[in-house]
């Protein structure tokens, strides 16, 4: 850059050699009086053309006022360099090509006896361009971590960022404007001068350099010199950028050290194939010297026809970054060696290169040959797979695999392994197997797979071939028979354990039943103990509804809590046989549902508030004298919970429950006469006396009955609401009535009638069900029959018999009623309380004197003489005593 022109110069000769344009102007008018120097080059006019013009005409027309003010201000000012107007905009001159930015060195001079203003105009277009570029670079690189600097053609720093200055122990201000020689030192400058000169010649140069930081740490950098060009393309300086390659250099040096210690042959070669580095193993294996190998390429090591594939493989490395393949290398002596090549694209000394490791796989190939023989002759099914996108793909199968799974190798190779099996295994199992194989974990897993002969169990093992590429052999050893034996043993152990727990449960139930004093108590104990057992979830007792025949709940328990049945609980119809409980009541045999998931309608569904989590159901019928009167229903939380042994145990439990309930009933029968009182609505029916009560609009009550005997029954009636004669006449007209008579005299309340009639229905109830007619109440044809039956009788059958005789009959109420039963001492004590002392004296005298013998040992008169009263009084007392005894005996002592 040419120096600025400062001060006052008195002669024109001082500027004869100055290349800048020089203009002299009158300080008062601004008229140009002389132009010289490089006027023609800058303004595109001859100097004479400018003389006589005003100096403002040198500048753009639109800005002349500003330039005039600037000229007038400068006339009285000290010499200075002008490069911008007061508003900060650049100073321009007008040329035929357009505006050109200039720098004006202005001062007042004496010339030829005149005082003139001199302006030296210098074109600063290139300088401004360089300044803009420099500022752009400065802003771009100031905060970057990479060391970057710029120098001009004189090797003087234009700028340098902080990262560049740090290892030099200089501030940025210290470096700006100084030369490379001054900053780096003469020796360093001379060592890099050829690179600098090449960069200024327009080339991009690279080299490595090592710098030591103030901390003492040394780092290796890769320096790159790139030319800085003007707008016209001329080089005016360099950009120096430094990349820290310390780690890369360490790796390269480490790589070089590792090379010689490797058992495998190793090469680094350029992309064109020429070897750059070879290790000692390669020299020993192939019989070439290191220098000879560095003159060779991979193509020259590969035996034919593998050599033809070298170019294709290098292209693959370009695309994917790495490749692994097998080939055959040939030594200098002609010996061939199978090798596995692992090649990868690397950076070596700052340039792309290929690192190849050649491993001798002669032994592996021999092992593979032997393994192939074993593979094809193995009795276990084997398949060779390799992963592709996490999916195992079949590469080969042995004959045992083909036979076992019914597949052909030609159609299976290249397909996913799942195609070999008749049904797809679960996604979770397949994913777990593949995950473990890919992770390199030893695989030994029992699985089940479908074959043409059905599902079979296998022990799956994996044998790694190439874990990196995901190649494995999978071996399927058929263990179906062993697994079946194991499952049988487990099932037997489970059954035995279940049976033991069931026996313990039965023992616990028996112990609890000892204290139970009623059927309800027994049922609650059984349900509670069953629900409390880990074997079962829920238990309940069902009995047939007297009217509908449906199985309804009596007692239930879940979570070991016995409770009364929920309202309107229905568990299936005994008539339809729907549900295990209904079928057990209907068929009298144990009913089992081993898997409720198959058809939920096969089991009895409880209400929502007692619904358990059930998987199988068993219903055990409870019977007495061959008649099923209830069923015990048990829910289990597992499928197939009721084996043959368990069902036998439950059947035993059912028998125990039957025995316990029957024992309680029999015990009650010894102390009380508890009967089932059944009340039937007979209105509108054809049963005896209903039609007469309806026709005569009278009220009839049966106060007692005798029989039935020989299909006849004698009834003692109390009648009101119609005359006796009319009632007897209508009664005698009945076809089944054999006898009818008035007893005693009618009273205001009515009259008593004795009648004997044929009644096969009542005789059948008595003989088949031990049920007897206890009362009849009719009023104008509407009323009830009351029948007493033992608790052990099947109520449903009694109802069926009555409804078969007359469908108009319906059961309206059923309840248990206790009749009084007294022992002999109790009867004697009651009779003693019912009789007077005189009656007791007369009765004992008559008994002891033989009055009741046949023939009699004494007469009424004899008894009267003994007790000192009249014979008629004795007869009176004896009749009253007999009435009292017989009334209490037949339950009519009230």
PDB file of N, CA and C in Angstrom, residues 678-713:
ATOM      1  N   UNK A 678     -97.487 -77.531  54.832  1.00  0.00           N
ATOM      2  CA  UNK A 678     -97.717 -77.051  53.481  1.00  0.00           C
ATOM      3  C   UNK A 678     -99.157 -76.562  53.366  1.00  0.00           C
ATOM      4  N   UNK A 679     -99.316 -75.326  52.962  1.00  0.00           N
ATOM      5  CA  UNK A 679    -100.654 -74.739  52.824  1.00  0.00           C
ATOM      6  C   UNK A 679    -100.944 -74.561  51.343  1.00  0.00           C
ATOM      7  N   UNK A 680    -102.104 -75.130  50.901  1.00  0.00           N
ATOM      8  CA  UNK A 680    -102.478 -75.085  49.498  1.00  0.00           C
ATOM      9  C   UNK A 680    -103.752 -74.270  49.331  1.00  0.00           C
ATOM     10  N   UNK A 681    -103.777 -73.451  48.304  1.00  0.00           N
ATOM     11  CA  UNK A 681    -105.000 -72.733  47.921  1.00  0.00           C
ATOM     12  C   UNK A 681    -105.794 -73.663  47.017  1.00  0.00           C
ATOM     13  N   UNK A 682    -107.033 -74.030  47.491  1.00  0.00           N
ATOM     14  CA  UNK A 682    -107.848 -75.005  46.742  1.00  0.00           C
ATOM     15  C   UNK A 682    -109.090 -74.370  46.155  1.00  0.00           C
ATOM     16  N   UNK A 683    -109.165 -73.045  46.197  1.00  0.00           N
ATOM     17  CA  UNK A 683    -110.335 -72.378  45.634  1.00  0.00           C
ATOM     18  C   UNK A 683    -110.527 -72.711  44.177  1.00  0.00           C
ATOM     19  N   UNK A 684    -111.761 -73.086  43.788  1.00  0.00           N
ATOM     20  CA  UNK A 684    -112.038 -73.433  42.398  1.00  0.00           C
ATOM     21  C   UNK A 684    -111.609 -74.811  42.010  1.00  0.00           C
ATOM     22  N   UNK A 685    -111.100 -75.611  42.969  1.00  0.00           N
ATOM     23  CA  UNK A 685    -110.653 -76.960  42.641  1.00  0.00           C
ATOM     24  C   UNK A 685    -111.794 -77.956  42.837  1.00  0.00           C
ATOM     25  N   UNK A 686    -111.528 -79.220  42.448  1.00  0.00           N
ATOM     26  CA  UNK A 686    -112.525 -80.284  42.578  1.00  0.00           C
ATOM     27  C   UNK A 686    -112.231 -81.175  43.770  1.00  0.00           C
ATOM     28  N   UNK A 687    -111.400 -80.747  44.718  1.00  0.00           N
ATOM     29  CA  UNK A 687    -111.091 -81.546  45.890  1.00  0.00           C
ATOM     30  C   UNK A 687    -112.323 -81.662  46.785  1.00  0.00           C
ATOM     31  N   UNK A 688    -112.378 -82.693  47.642  1.00  0.00           N
ATOM     32  CA  UNK A 688    -113.562 -82.914  48.485  1.00  0.00           C
ATOM     33  C   UNK A 688    -113.938 -81.671  49.289  1.00  0.00           C
ATOM     34  N   UNK A 689    -115.297 -81.477  49.418  1.00  0.00           N
ATOM     35  CA  UNK A 689    -115.951 -80.434  50.225  1.00  0.00           C
ATOM     36  C   UNK A 689    -115.877 -79.046  49.599  1.00  0.00           C
ATOM     37  N   UNK A 690    -114.947 -78.804  48.575  1.00  0.00           N
ATOM     38  CA  UNK A 690    -114.832 -77.466  47.991  1.00  0.00           C
ATOM     39  C   UNK A 690    -116.091 -77.111  47.229  1.00  0.00           C
ATOM     40  N   UNK A 691    -116.601 -78.074  46.443  1.00  0.00           N
ATOM     41  CA  UNK A 691    -117.801 -77.800  45.662  1.00  0.00           C
ATOM     42  C   UNK A 691    -119.019 -77.557  46.540  1.00  0.00           C
ATOM     43  N   UNK A 692    -119.167 -78.354  47.647  1.00  0.00           N
ATOM     44  CA  UNK A 692    -120.321 -78.182  48.549  1.00  0.00           C
ATOM     45  C   UNK A 692    -120.277 -76.813  49.205  1.00  0.00           C
ATOM     46  N   UNK A 693    -119.072 -76.393  49.685  1.00  0.00           N
ATOM     47  CA  UNK A 693    -118.936 -75.087  50.337  1.00  0.00           C
ATOM     48  C   UNK A 693    -119.290 -73.976  49.380  1.00  0.00           C
ATOM     49  N   UNK A 694    -118.929 -74.157  48.100  1.00  0.00           N
ATOM     50  CA  UNK A 694    -119.232 -73.126  47.122  1.00  0.00           C
ATOM     51  C   UNK A 694    -120.723 -73.103  46.795  1.00  0.00           C
ATOM     52  N   UNK A 695    -121.328 -74.316  46.633  1.00  0.00           N
ATOM     53  CA  UNK A 695    -122.742 -74.370  46.243  1.00  0.00           C
ATOM     54  C   UNK A 695    -123.653 -73.879  47.356  1.00  0.00           C
ATOM     55  N   UNK A 696    -123.344 -74.202  48.630  1.00  0.00           N
ATOM     56  CA  UNK A 696    -124.222 -73.836  49.743  1.00  0.00           C
ATOM     57  C   UNK A 696    -123.781 -72.551  50.423  1.00  0.00           C
ATOM     58  N   UNK A 697    -122.663 -71.984  49.947  1.00  0.00           N
ATOM     59  CA  UNK A 697    -122.143 -70.747  50.545  1.00  0.00           C
ATOM     60  C   UNK A 697    -121.979 -70.888  52.046  1.00  0.00           C
ATOM     61  N   UNK A 698    -121.519 -72.054  52.453  1.00  0.00           N
ATOM     62  CA  UNK A 698    -121.341 -72.313  53.873  1.00  0.00           C
ATOM     63  C   UNK A 698    -119.865 -72.375  54.237  1.00  0.00           C
ATOM     64  N   UNK A 699    -119.604 -72.365  55.525  1.00  0.00           N
ATOM     65  CA  UNK A 699    -118.226 -72.433  56.040  1.00  0.00           C
ATOM     66  C   UNK A 699    -118.001 -73.817  56.617  1.00  0.00           C
ATOM     67  N   UNK A 700    -116.875 -74.459  56.211  1.00  0.00           N
ATOM     68  CA  UNK A 700    -116.569 -75.807  56.658  1.00  0.00           C
ATOM     69  C   UNK A 700    -115.160 -75.813  57.213  1.00  0.00           C
ATOM     70  N   UNK A 701    -115.008 -76.392  58.421  1.00  0.00           N
ATOM     71  CA  UNK A 701    -113.698 -76.579  59.018  1.00  0.00           C
ATOM     72  C   UNK A 701    -113.569 -78.022  59.454  1.00  0.00           C
ATOM     73  N   UNK A 702    -112.424 -78.627  59.156  1.00  0.00           N
ATOM     74  CA  UNK A 702    -112.179 -80.008  59.599  1.00  0.00           C
ATOM     75  C   UNK A 702    -111.453 -79.912  60.929  1.00  0.00           C
ATOM     76  N   UNK A 703    -112.099 -80.512  61.991  1.00  0.00           N
ATOM     77  CA  UNK A 703    -111.475 -80.455  63.300  1.00  0.00           C
ATOM     78  C   UNK A 703    -110.659 -81.704  63.596  1.00  0.00           C
ATOM     79  N   UNK A 704    -110.755 -82.727  62.725  1.00  0.00           N
ATOM     80  CA  UNK A 704    -109.976 -83.937  62.915  1.00  0.00           C
ATOM     81  C   UNK A 704    -110.303 -84.956  61.852  1.00  0.00           C
ATOM     82  N   UNK A 705    -109.414 -85.977  61.755  1.00  0.00           N
ATOM     83  CA  UNK A 705    -109.633 -87.032  60.762  1.00  0.00           C
ATOM     84  C   UNK A 705    -109.095 -88.329  61.303  1.00  0.00           C
ATOM     85  N   UNK A 706    -109.656 -89.424  60.762  1.00  0.00           N
ATOM     86  CA  UNK A 706    -109.197 -90.773  61.095  1.00  0.00           C
ATOM     87  C   UNK A 706    -108.945 -91.478  59.772  1.00  0.00           C
ATOM     88  N   UNK A 707    -107.800 -92.129  59.681  1.00  0.00           N
ATOM     89  CA  UNK A 707    -107.455 -92.800  58.427  1.00  0.00           C
ATOM     90  C   UNK A 707    -106.411 -91.997  57.677  1.00  0.00           C
ATOM     91  N   UNK A 708    -106.310 -92.267  56.424  1.00  0.00           N
ATOM     92  CA  UNK A 708    -107.189 -93.132  55.620  1.00  0.00           C
ATOM     93  C   UNK A 708    -106.908 -94.621  55.838  1.00  0.00           C
ATOM     94  N   UNK A 709    -107.980 -95.399  55.701  1.00  0.00           N
ATOM     95  CA  UNK A 709    -107.921 -96.856  55.793  1.00  0.00           C
ATOM     96  C   UNK A 709    -108.706 -97.422  54.630  1.00  0.00           C
ATOM     97  N   UNK A 710    -108.071 -98.320  53.897  1.00  0.00           N
ATOM     98  CA  UNK A 710    -108.713 -98.921  52.717  1.00  0.00           C
ATOM     99  C   UNK A 710    -109.254 -97.841  51.785  1.00  0.00           C
ATOM    100  N   UNK A 711    -108.420 -96.848  51.511  1.00  0.00           N
ATOM    101  CA  UNK A 711    -108.753 -95.737  50.608  1.00  0.00           C
ATOM    102  C   UNK A 711    -109.870 -94.861  51.129  1.00  0.00           C
ATOM    103  N   UNK A 712    -110.278 -95.045  52.397  1.00  0.00           N
ATOM    104  CA  UNK A 712    -111.330 -94.195  52.967  1.00  0.00           C
ATOM    105  C   UNK A 712    -110.765 -93.405  54.131  1.00  0.00           C
ATOM    106  N   UNK A 713    -111.336 -92.219  54.328  1.00  0.00           N
ATOM    107  CA  UNK A 713    -110.947 -91.349  55.410  1.00  0.00           C
ATOM    108  C   UNK A 713    -112.204 -90.820  56.076  1.00  0.00           C
TER     109      UNK A 713
END
